[in-house]
Amino acid sequence: MRETLSKFSSWKKLHADQLVVGLLECRCRILGSRSLKEKRSVVKSGLERVRQRFNLSTAEVGAQDDRQMAMMAVGGVASDKRLLERELTLALNLLENIDGLEIIDADISFL
């Protein structure tokens, strides 16, 4: 077991510079939403479309009890920062084109 952990630590040190984690955070307004059910339908639709089109993880991460606001996060892991930044930007563009969803603020960051 220790030998396996030691090999992993060595591999991790060698390859850490090749691992990039990216995060897109969006604050959104749900247009015309009169209920949480309507809001969740719009949010779910947007996040599902991102998941289907890109190899990214998505979640609603805040304002879950507000029928007109949503906080969404999209994350990914890659070996190339430019590729991951491009995918996150394309995911943001896709979210901007979802009917009933207005992006108020968005930020892409890398860990």
The first five atom37 places (N, CA, C, CB, O) and aatype in JSON, in Angstrom:
{
  "aatype": [12, 1, 6, 16, 10, 15, 11, 13, 15, 15, 17, 11, 11, 10, 8, 0, 3, 5, 10, 19, 19, 7, 10, 10, 6, 4, 1, 4, 1, 9, 10, 7, 15, 1, 15, 10, 11, 6, 11, 1, 15, 19, 19, 11, 15, 7, 10, 6, 1, 19, 1, 5, 1, 13, 2, 10, 15, 16, 0, 6, 19, 7, 0, 5, 3, 3, 1, 5, 12, 0, 12, 12, 0, 19, 7, 7, 19, 0, 15, 3, 11, 1, 10, 10, 6, 1, 6, 10, 16, 10, 0, 10, 2, 10, 10, 6, 2, 9, 3, 7, 10, 6, 9, 9, 3, 0, 3, 9, 15, 13, 10],
  "atom_mask": [
    [1, 1, 1, 1, 1],
    [1, 1, 1, 1, 1],
    [1, 1, 1, 1, 1],
    [1, 1, 1, 1, 1],
    [1, 1, 1, 1, 1],
    [1, 1, 1, 1, 1],
    [1, 1, 1, 1, 1],
    [1, 1, 1, 1, 1],
    [1, 1, 1, 1, 1],
    [1, 1, 1, 1, 1],
    [1, 1, 1, 1, 1],
    [1, 1, 1, 1, 1],
    [1, 1, 1, 1, 1],
    [1, 1, 1, 1, 1],
    [1, 1, 1, 1, 1],
    [1, 1, 1, 1, 1],
    [1, 1, 1, 1, 1],
    [1, 1, 1, 1, 1],
    [1, 1, 1, 1, 1],
    [1, 1, 1, 1, 1],
    [1, 1, 1, 1, 1],
    [1, 1, 1, 0, 1],
    [1, 1, 1, 1, 1],
    [1, 1, 1, 1, 1],
    [1, 1, 1, 1, 1],
    [1, 1, 1, 1, 1],
    [1, 1, 1, 1, 1],
    [1, 1, 1, 1, 1],
    [1, 1, 1, 1, 1],
    [1, 1, 1, 1, 1],
    [1, 1, 1, 1, 1],
    [1, 1, 1, 0, 1],
    [1, 1, 1, 1, 1],
    [1, 1, 1, 1, 1],
    [1, 1, 1, 1, 1],
    [1, 1, 1, 1, 1],
    [1, 1, 1, 1, 1],
    [1, 1, 1, 1, 1],
    [1, 1, 1, 1, 1],
    [1, 1, 1, 1, 1],
    [1, 1, 1, 1, 1],
    [1, 1, 1, 1, 1],
    [1, 1, 1, 1, 1],
    [1, 1, 1, 1, 1],
    [1, 1, 1, 1, 1],
    [1, 1, 1, 0, 1],
    [1, 1, 1, 1, 1],
    [1, 1, 1, 1, 1],
    [1, 1, 1, 1, 1],
    [1, 1, 1, 1, 1],
    [1, 1, 1, 1, 1],
    [1, 1, 1, 1, 1],
    [1, 1, 1, 1, 1],
    [1, 1, 1, 1, 1],
    [1, 1, 1, 1, 1],
    [1, 1, 1, 1, 1],
    [1, 1, 1, 1, 1],
    [1, 1, 1, 1, 1],
    [1, 1, 1, 1, 1],
    [1, 1, 1, 1, 1],
    [1, 1, 1, 1, 1],
    [1, 1, 1, 0, 1],
    [1, 1, 1, 1, 1],
    [1, 1, 1, 1, 1],
    [1, 1, 1, 1, 1],
    [1, 1, 1, 1, 1],
    [1, 1, 1, 1, 1],
    [1, 1, 1, 1, 1],
    [1, 1, 1, 1, 1],
    [1, 1, 1, 1, 1],
    [1, 1, 1, 1, 1],
    [1, 1, 1, 1, 1],
    [1, 1, 1, 1, 1],
    [1, 1, 1, 1, 1],
    [1, 1, 1, 0, 1],
    [1, 1, 1, 0, 1],
    [1, 1, 1, 1, 1],
    [1, 1, 1, 1, 1],
    [1, 1, 1, 1, 1],
    [1, 1, 1, 1, 1],
    [1, 1, 1, 1, 1],
    [1, 1, 1, 1, 1],
    [1, 1, 1, 1, 1],
    [1, 1, 1, 1, 1],
    [1, 1, 1, 1, 1],
    [1, 1, 1, 1, 1],
    [1, 1, 1, 1, 1],
    [1, 1, 1, 1, 1],
    [1, 1, 1, 1, 1],
    [1, 1, 1, 1, 1],
    [1, 1, 1, 1, 1],
    [1, 1, 1, 1, 1],
    [1, 1, 1, 1, 1],
    [1, 1, 1, 1, 1],
    [1, 1, 1, 1, 1],
    [1, 1, 1, 1, 1],
    [1, 1, 1, 1, 1],
    [1, 1, 1, 1, 1],
    [1, 1, 1, 1, 1],
    [1, 1, 1, 0, 1],
    [1, 1, 1, 1, 1],
    [1, 1, 1, 1, 1],
    [1, 1, 1, 1, 1],
    [1, 1, 1, 1, 1],
    [1, 1, 1, 1, 1],
    [1, 1, 1, 1, 1],
    [1, 1, 1, 1, 1],
    [1, 1, 1, 1, 1],
    [1, 1, 1, 1, 1],
    [1, 1, 1, 1, 1],
    [1, 1, 1, 1, 1]
  ],
  "atom_positions": [
    [[0.82, -1.19, 0.0], [0.0, 0.0, 0.0], [0.86, 1.26, 0.0], [-0.93, 0.0, 1.19], [0.6, 2.18, -0.77]],
    [[1.88, 1.3, 0.86], [2.75, 2.47, 0.92], [3.49, 2.67, -0.39], [3.76, 2.32, 2.07], [3.7, 3.8, -0.84]],
    [[3.88, 1.56, -1.0], [4.59, 1.65, -2.28], [3.69, 2.28, -3.34], [5.06, 0.25, -2.74], [4.15, 3.09, -4.14]],
    [[2.42, 1.91, -3.34], [1.46, 2.48, -4.29], [1.29, 3.97, -4.05], [0.1, 1.76, -4.19], [1.28, 4.75, -5.0]],
    [[1.15, 4.38, -2.78], [1.01, 5.8, -2.47], [2.26, 6.57, -2.84], [0.72, 5.98, -0.98], [2.18, 7.7, -3.32]],
    [[3.41, 5.97, -2.63], [4.66, 6.62, -2.99], [4.76, 6.83, -4.5], [5.85, 5.79, -2.49], [5.21, 7.88, -4.96]],
    [[4.33, 5.82, -5.27], [4.34, 5.95, -6.73], [3.37, 7.03, -7.17], [3.98, 4.6, -7.4], [3.68, 7.81, -8.08]],
    [[2.21, 7.1, -6.54], [1.22, 8.13, -6.88], [1.77, 9.51, -6.58], [-0.09, 7.9, -6.12], [1.6, 10.43, -7.39]],
    [[2.41, 9.7, -5.44], [2.97, 11.0, -5.08], [4.02, 11.44, -6.08], [3.57, 10.95, -3.68], [4.06, 12.61, -6.46]],
    [[4.85, 10.52, -6.51], [5.88, 10.84, -7.51], [5.22, 11.22, -8.83], [6.84, 9.64, -7.71], [5.63, 12.18, -9.47]],
    [[4.21, 10.47, -9.24], [3.5, 10.76, -10.49], [2.83, 12.12, -10.4], [2.44, 9.66, -10.8], [2.86, 12.9, -11.35]],
    [[2.22, 12.4, -9.25], [1.5, 13.65, -9.05], [2.47, 14.84, -9.16], [0.8, 13.66, -7.69], [2.13, 15.86, -9.77]],
    [[3.64, 14.72, -8.57], [4.62, 15.8, -8.65], [5.07, 16.03, -10.09], [5.83, 15.49, -7.76], [5.26, 17.17, -10.52]],
    [[5.24, 14.95, -10.83], [5.69, 15.05, -12.22], [4.63, 15.67, -13.13], [6.06, 13.67, -12.74], [4.96, 16.42, -14.05]],
    [[3.36, 15.36, -12.88], [2.28, 15.75, -13.79], [1.38, 16.88, -13.27], [1.45, 14.57, -14.07], [0.4, 17.22, -13.94]],
    [[1.68, 17.44, -12.14], [0.83, 18.49, -11.57], [0.72, 19.69, -12.49], [1.36, 18.92, -10.21], [-0.33, 20.34, -12.54]],
    [[1.79, 20.01, -13.22], [1.75, 21.17, -14.11], [0.9, 20.92, -15.35], [3.16, 21.55, -14.53], [0.62, 21.86, -16.09]],
    [[0.48, 19.69, -15.58], [-0.34, 19.36, -16.74], [-1.82, 19.27, -16.39], [0.12, 18.05, -17.34], [-2.63, 18.99, -17.27]],
    [[-2.18, 19.5, -15.16], [-3.56, 19.39, -14.71], [-4.13, 20.79, -14.47], [-3.65, 18.53, -13.42], [-3.58, 21.57, -13.7]],
    [[-5.25, 21.09, -15.14], [-5.89, 22.39, -14.98], [-7.35, 22.15, -14.6], [-5.78, 23.24, -16.29], [-8.05, 21.36, -15.24]],
    [[-7.81, 22.83, -13.56], [-9.2, 22.78, -13.15], [-9.8, 24.16, -13.41], [-9.35, 22.37, -11.63], [-9.28, 25.17, -12.95]],
    [[-10.9, 24.18, -14.16], [-11.54, 25.45, -14.49], [-12.96, 25.51, -13.96], [0.0, 0.0, 0.0], [-13.64, 24.49, -13.86]],
    [[-13.39, 26.71, -13.62], [-14.72, 26.9, -13.05], [-15.37, 28.13, -13.66], [-14.64, 27.04, -11.51], [-14.78, 29.22, -13.67]],
    [[-16.57, 27.95, -14.17], [-17.4, 29.05, -14.65], [-18.51, 29.25, -13.64], [-17.98, 28.77, -16.09], [-19.26, 28.32, -13.35]],
    [[-18.61, 30.46, -13.08], [-19.66, 30.79, -12.13], [-20.56, 31.84, -12.77], [-19.07, 31.3, -10.77], [-20.08, 32.85, -13.28]],
    [[-21.87, 31.61, -12.74], [-22.84, 32.52, -13.37], [-23.92, 32.91, -12.38], [-23.47, 31.88, -14.61], [-24.46, 32.07, -11.66]],
    [[-24.21, 34.19, -12.34], [-25.37, 34.7, -11.61], [-26.39, 35.07, -12.67], [-25.0, 35.93, -10.68], [-26.09, 35.85, -13.57]],
    [[-27.58, 34.51, -12.56], [-28.58, 34.65, -13.63], [-29.92, 35.13, -13.1], [-28.77, 33.33, -14.34], [-30.26, 34.93, -11.93]],
    [[-30.66, 35.76, -13.99], [-32.04, 36.14, -13.72], [-32.92, 35.24, -14.58], [-32.3, 37.67, -14.02], [-32.65, 35.03, -15.76]],
    [[-33.97, 34.71, -13.99], [-34.92, 33.89, -14.71], [-36.08, 34.8, -15.11], [-35.42, 32.65, -13.84], [-36.83, 35.29, -14.25]],
    [[-36.22, 35.03, -16.4], [-37.22, 35.98, -16.9], [-38.61, 35.37, -16.91], [-36.85, 36.45, -18.32], [-38.81, 34.25, -17.39]],
    [[-39.57, 36.09, -16.37], [-40.97, 35.67, -16.41], [-41.32, 34.5, -15.51], [0.0, 0.0, 0.0], [-42.4, 33.93, -15.64]],
    [[-40.44, 34.13, -14.61], [-40.71, 33.0, -13.72], [-41.67, 33.41, -12.62], [-39.4, 32.46, -13.12], [-41.43, 34.37, -11.89]],
    [[-42.77, 32.66, -12.49], [-43.75, 32.95, -11.46], [-43.72, 31.92, -10.32], [-45.15, 32.99, -12.06], [-44.41, 32.06, -9.32]],
    [[-42.89, 30.88, -10.5], [-42.82, 29.85, -9.46], [-41.44, 29.2, -9.49], [-43.94, 28.79, -9.65], [-40.69, 29.32, -10.46]],
    [[-41.13, 28.5, -8.4], [-39.87, 27.75, -8.36], [-39.85, 26.64, -9.4], [-39.65, 27.17, -6.96], [-38.8, 26.3, -9.93]],
    [[-41.01, 26.08, -9.68], [-41.1, 25.02, -10.68], [-40.71, 25.54, -12.07], [-42.53, 24.45, -10.71], [-39.98, 24.87, -12.8]],
    [[-41.19, 26.73, -12.42], [-40.82, 27.33, -13.7], [-39.32, 27.65, -13.74], [-41.65, 28.61, -13.96], [-38.65, 27.41, -14.74]],
    [[-38.82, 28.18, -12.64], [-37.4, 28.51, -12.55], [-36.55, 27.26, -12.74], [-37.08, 29.17, -11.21], [-35.61, 27.26, -13.54]],
    [[-36.87, 26.21, -12.02], [-36.07, 24.98, -12.08], [-36.1, 24.36, -13.48], [-36.56, 23.97, -11.05], [-35.14, 23.73, -13.91]],
    [[-37.21, 24.53, -14.17], [-37.32, 24.03, -15.54], [-36.31, 24.73, -16.45], [-38.75, 24.22, -16.08], [-35.63, 24.08, -17.25]],
    [[-36.21, 26.05, -16.33], [-35.27, 26.83, -17.15], [-33.83, 26.48, -16.78], [-35.51, 28.35, -16.98], [-33.0, 26.23, -17.66]],
    [[-33.53, 26.46, -15.49], [-32.17, 26.16, -15.02], [-31.76, 24.75, -15.42], [-32.07, 26.33, -13.49], [-30.66, 24.54, -15.93]],
    [[-32.64, 23.8, -15.19], [-32.34, 22.41, -15.53], [-32.08, 22.25, -17.03], [-33.49, 21.49, -15.09], [-31.17, 21.53, -17.43]],
    [[-32.87, 22.92, -17.84], [-32.71, 22.87, -19.28], [-31.32, 23.38, -19.7], [-33.81, 23.69, -19.97], [-30.64, 22.76, -20.51]],
    [[-30.93, 24.52, -19.13], [-29.63, 25.09, -19.46], [-28.47, 24.21, -19.04], [0.0, 0.0, 0.0], [-27.55, 23.97, -19.82]],
    [[-28.52, 23.73, -17.81], [-27.43, 22.89, -17.31], [-27.34, 21.56, -18.06], [-27.61, 22.63, -15.81], [-26.25, 21.07, -18.32]],
    [[-28.48, 21.0, -18.4], [-28.5, 19.74, -19.14], [-27.92, 19.92, -20.54], [-29.94, 19.19, -19.24], [-27.18, 19.06, -21.01]],
    [[-28.24, 21.02, -21.19], [-27.68, 21.28, -22.52], [-26.17, 21.41, -22.48], [-28.3, 22.55, -23.12], [-25.48, 20.93, -23.37]],
    [[-25.64, 22.07, -21.44], [-24.18, 22.19, -21.29], [-23.57, 20.81, -21.1], [-23.81, 23.1, -20.09], [-22.56, 20.49, -21.73]],
    [[-24.17, 19.99, -20.24], [-23.64, 18.63, -19.99], [-23.65, 17.78, -21.25], [-24.46, 17.94, -18.89], [-22.72, 17.03, -21.51]],
    [[-24.71, 17.91, -22.05], [-24.82, 17.11, -23.26], [-23.82, 17.54, -24.33], [-26.23, 17.19, -23.82], [-23.28, 16.7, -25.05]],
    [[-23.58, 18.83, -24.44], [-22.71, 19.35, -25.5], [-21.24, 19.27, -25.16], [-23.08, 20.76, -25.8], [-20.41, 19.06, -26.04]],
    [[-20.89, 19.45, -23.88], [-19.49, 19.52, -23.47], [-19.21, 18.49, -22.39], [-19.14, 20.94, -22.96], [-20.12, 18.01, -21.71]],
    [[-17.95, 18.16, -22.23], [-17.53, 17.23, -21.18], [-17.26, 18.04, -19.9], [-16.26, 16.42, -21.61], [-16.13, 18.12, -19.43]],
    [[-18.32, 18.63, -19.36], [-18.23, 19.5, -18.19], [-19.28, 19.1, -17.16], [-18.4, 20.97, -18.59], [-20.32, 18.53, -17.51]],
    [[-19.0, 19.39, -15.91], [-19.95, 19.14, -14.82], [-20.71, 20.43, -14.53], [-19.22, 18.62, -13.54], [-20.14, 21.52, -14.63]],
    [[-21.98, 20.31, -14.17], [-22.81, 21.49, -13.92], [-23.61, 21.32, -12.64], [-23.74, 21.75, -15.1], [-23.92, 20.21, -12.22]],
    [[-23.95, 22.46, -12.03], [-24.81, 22.42, -10.84], [-25.41, 23.79, -10.6], [-24.01, 21.96, -9.61], [-24.82, 24.82, -10.93]],
    [[-26.6, 23.8, -10.01], [-27.17, 25.02, -9.46], [-26.63, 25.12, -8.04], [-28.78, 25.01, -9.5], [-26.83, 24.21, -7.23]],
    [[-25.92, 26.21, -7.74], [-25.18, 26.26, -6.48], [-25.65, 27.34, -5.5], [-23.75, 26.48, -6.78], [-25.1, 27.47, -4.41]],
    [[-26.67, 28.11, -5.88], [-27.13, 29.14, -4.96], [-28.46, 29.71, -5.38], [0.0, 0.0, 0.0], [-28.94, 29.46, -6.49]],
    [[-29.06, 30.48, -4.5], [-30.35, 31.14, -4.73], [-31.44, 30.13, -5.12], [-30.22, 32.2, -5.82], [-32.31, 30.44, -5.93]],
    [[-31.39, 28.94, -4.55], [-32.34, 27.9, -4.92], [-33.78, 28.2, -4.5], [-31.91, 26.59, -4.31], [-34.71, 27.66, -5.09]],
    [[-33.96, 29.05, -3.51], [-35.32, 29.37, -3.07], [-35.84, 30.68, -3.64], [-35.36, 29.42, -1.57], [-36.93, 31.13, -3.27]],
    [[-35.08, 31.3, -4.51], [-35.49, 32.54, -5.16], [-36.02, 32.19, -6.55], [-34.29, 33.58, -5.25], [-35.29, 31.6, -7.35]],
    [[-37.25, 32.54, -6.85], [-37.87, 32.11, -8.1], [-37.37, 32.88, -9.32], [-39.36, 32.26, -8.01], [-37.64, 32.47, -10.45]],
    [[-36.63, 33.98, -9.11], [-36.17, 34.77, -10.25], [-34.66, 34.84, -10.4], [-36.71, 36.14, -10.14], [-34.17, 35.39, -11.38]],
    [[-33.92, 34.31, -9.45], [-32.45, 34.35, -9.51], [-31.9, 32.93, -9.42], [-31.87, 35.23, -8.37], [-32.52, 32.04, -8.83]],
    [[-30.72, 32.74, -10.03], [-30.05, 31.44, -9.96], [-28.54, 31.65, -9.97], [-30.48, 30.53, -11.13], [-28.02, 32.56, -10.61]],
    [[-27.87, 30.8, -9.25], [-26.41, 30.74, -9.28], [-26.05, 29.38, -9.85], [-25.76, 30.97, -7.84], [-26.48, 28.35, -9.33]],
    [[-25.27, 29.39, -10.93], [-24.9, 28.13, -11.57], [-23.39, 28.04, -11.67], [-25.54, 28.01, -12.97], [-22.69, 29.05, -11.79]],
    [[-22.89, 26.81, -11.61], [-21.45, 26.57, -11.75], [-21.25, 25.48, -12.8], [-20.81, 26.16, -10.39], [-22.0, 24.5, -12.88]],
    [[-20.2, 25.67, -13.59], [-19.8, 24.7, -14.61], [-18.32, 24.47, -14.4], [-20.12, 25.2, -16.08], [-17.53, 25.42, -14.36]],
    [[-17.92, 23.21, -14.26], [-16.52, 22.91, -13.98], [-15.97, 21.85, -14.91], [0.0, 0.0, 0.0], [-16.7, 21.02, -15.45]],
    [[-14.66, 21.91, -15.08], [-14.01, 20.91, -15.91], [-12.55, 20.75, -15.53], [0.0, 0.0, 0.0], [-11.97, 21.59, -14.86]],
    [[-11.97, 19.65, -15.98], [-10.58, 19.33, -15.75], [-9.96, 18.99, -17.1], [-10.41, 18.16, -14.72], [-10.54, 18.26, -17.89]],
    [[-8.76, 19.53, -17.35], [-8.09, 19.26, -18.62], [-6.58, 19.36, -18.43], [-8.58, 20.24, -19.72], [-6.09, 19.77, -17.38]],
    [[-5.87, 18.99, -19.46], [-4.41, 19.13, -19.43], [-3.96, 20.39, -20.16], [-3.75, 17.89, -20.06], [-2.78, 20.74, -20.12]],
    [[-4.89, 21.07, -20.83], [-4.56, 22.28, -21.59], [-5.49, 23.41, -21.16], [-4.69, 22.01, -23.13], [-6.71, 23.34, -21.35]],
    [[-4.93, 24.46, -20.58], [-5.73, 25.56, -20.06], [-6.52, 26.26, -21.18], [-4.83, 26.57, -19.34], [-7.68, 26.62, -20.98]],
    [[-5.89, 26.44, -22.34], [-6.58, 27.13, -23.44], [-7.8, 26.34, -23.92], [-5.62, 27.34, -24.61], [-8.84, 26.93, -24.21]],
    [[-7.67, 25.04, -23.99], [-8.79, 24.19, -24.4], [-9.94, 24.28, -23.39], [-8.33, 22.73, -24.56], [-11.1, 24.41, -23.77]],
    [[-9.6, 24.21, -22.12], [-10.62, 24.28, -21.07], [-11.27, 25.66, -21.04], [-10.0, 23.96, -19.69], [-12.48, 25.76, -20.87]],
    [[-10.49, 26.72, -21.21], [-11.05, 28.07, -21.24], [-12.01, 28.21, -22.42], [-9.93, 29.12, -21.33], [-13.06, 28.85, -22.3]],
    [[-11.65, 27.63, -23.56], [-12.52, 27.68, -24.74], [-13.85, 26.95, -24.47], [-11.81, 27.05, -25.96], [-14.92, 27.46, -24.81]],
    [[-13.77, 25.76, -23.86], [-14.99, 25.01, -23.55], [-15.89, 25.75, -22.57], [-14.64, 23.64, -22.99], [-17.1, 25.78, -22.73]],
    [[-15.29, 26.36, -21.55], [-16.08, 27.11, -20.57], [-16.71, 28.34, -21.21], [-15.21, 27.52, -19.36], [-17.84, 28.7, -20.89]],
    [[-15.98, 29.0, -22.1], [-16.53, 30.15, -22.82], [-17.68, 29.73, -23.72], [-15.44, 30.85, -23.64], [-18.69, 30.43, -23.8]],
    [[-17.53, 28.61, -24.41], [-18.62, 28.1, -25.25], [-19.83, 27.71, -24.41], [-18.14, 26.89, -26.08], [-20.97, 27.9, -24.82]],
    [[-19.58, 27.16, -23.22], [-20.68, 26.82, -22.32], [-21.42, 28.09, -21.88], [-20.16, 26.04, -21.08], [-22.64, 28.1, -21.8]],
    [[-20.67, 29.15, -21.6], [-21.29, 30.43, -21.24], [-22.13, 30.95, -22.4], [-20.21, 31.47, -20.84], [-23.25, 31.42, -22.2]],
    [[-21.6, 30.88, -23.62], [-22.35, 31.32, -24.8], [-23.64, 30.52, -24.95], [-21.49, 31.17, -26.07], [-24.68, 31.09, -25.29]],
    [[-23.58, 29.22, -24.7], [-24.78, 28.39, -24.79], [-25.81, 28.83, -23.75], [-24.42, 26.9, -24.6], [-27.0, 28.95, -24.06]],
    [[-25.36, 29.08, -22.52], [-26.28, 29.52, -21.46], [-26.9, 30.87, -21.8], [-25.54, 29.61, -20.11], [-28.07, 31.12, -21.47]],
    [[-26.14, 31.75, -22.45], [-26.67, 33.06, -22.82], [-27.81, 32.96, -23.83], [-25.56, 33.93, -23.38], [-28.62, 33.88, -23.95]],
    [[-27.88, 31.85, -24.55], [-28.9, 31.66, -25.57], [-30.08, 30.81, -25.11], [-28.29, 31.03, -26.77], [-30.93, 30.43, -25.92]],
    [[-30.14, 30.5, -23.82], [-31.27, 29.74, -23.28], [-32.45, 30.7, -23.09], [-30.89, 29.04, -21.93], [-32.31, 31.74, -22.44]],
    [[-33.61, 30.35, -23.65], [-34.8, 31.18, -23.49], [-35.17, 31.31, -22.02], [-35.99, 30.59, -24.28], [-35.22, 30.32, -21.29]],
    [[-35.42, 32.53, -21.59], [-35.86, 32.78, -20.22], [-34.72, 32.92, -19.23], [0.0, 0.0, 0.0], [-34.97, 33.08, -18.04]],
    [[-33.46, 32.88, -19.7], [-32.3, 32.95, -18.82], [-31.44, 34.15, -19.21], [-31.46, 31.64, -18.88], [-31.0, 34.25, -20.36]],
    [[-31.22, 35.06, -18.27], [-30.38, 36.22, -18.52], [-29.15, 36.14, -17.61], [-31.16, 37.55, -18.29], [-29.29, 36.07, -16.39]],
    [[-27.97, 36.14, -18.2], [-26.73, 36.11, -17.43], [-26.46, 37.53, -16.93], [-25.52, 35.56, -18.29], [-26.3, 38.45, -17.72]],
    [[-26.42, 37.7, -15.62], [-26.14, 39.0, -15.02], [-24.64, 39.18, -14.84], [-26.86, 39.15, -13.68], [-24.1, 40.25, -15.1]],
    [[-24.0, 38.12, -14.39], [-22.56, 38.19, -14.1], [-21.97, 36.81, -14.32], [-22.28, 38.69, -12.64], [-22.6, 35.81, -13.96]],
    [[-20.78, 36.74, -14.89], [-20.12, 35.44, -15.1], [-18.63, 35.61, -14.89], [-20.41, 34.89, -16.52], [-18.06, 36.66, -15.19]],
    [[-18.01, 34.57, -14.36], [-16.57, 34.61, -14.09], [-15.97, 33.23, -14.36], [-16.27, 35.06, -12.62], [-16.51, 32.22, -13.92]],
    [[-14.86, 33.21, -15.09], [-14.12, 31.97, -15.33], [-12.83, 32.07, -14.54], [-13.85, 31.74, -16.86], [-12.09, 33.04, -14.66]],
    [[-12.56, 31.04, -13.75], [-11.32, 31.0, -12.97], [-10.68, 29.62, -13.08], [-11.59, 31.36, -11.48], [-11.33, 28.64, -13.44]],
    [[-9.39, 29.58, -12.77], [-8.63, 28.33, -12.86], [-7.91, 28.07, -11.56], [-7.63, 28.38, -14.03], [-7.41, 28.99, -10.92]],
    [[-7.87, 26.81, -11.17], [-7.19, 26.42, -9.93], [-5.86, 25.79, -10.25], [-8.05, 25.46, -9.09], [-5.13, 25.39, -9.34]]
  ]
}
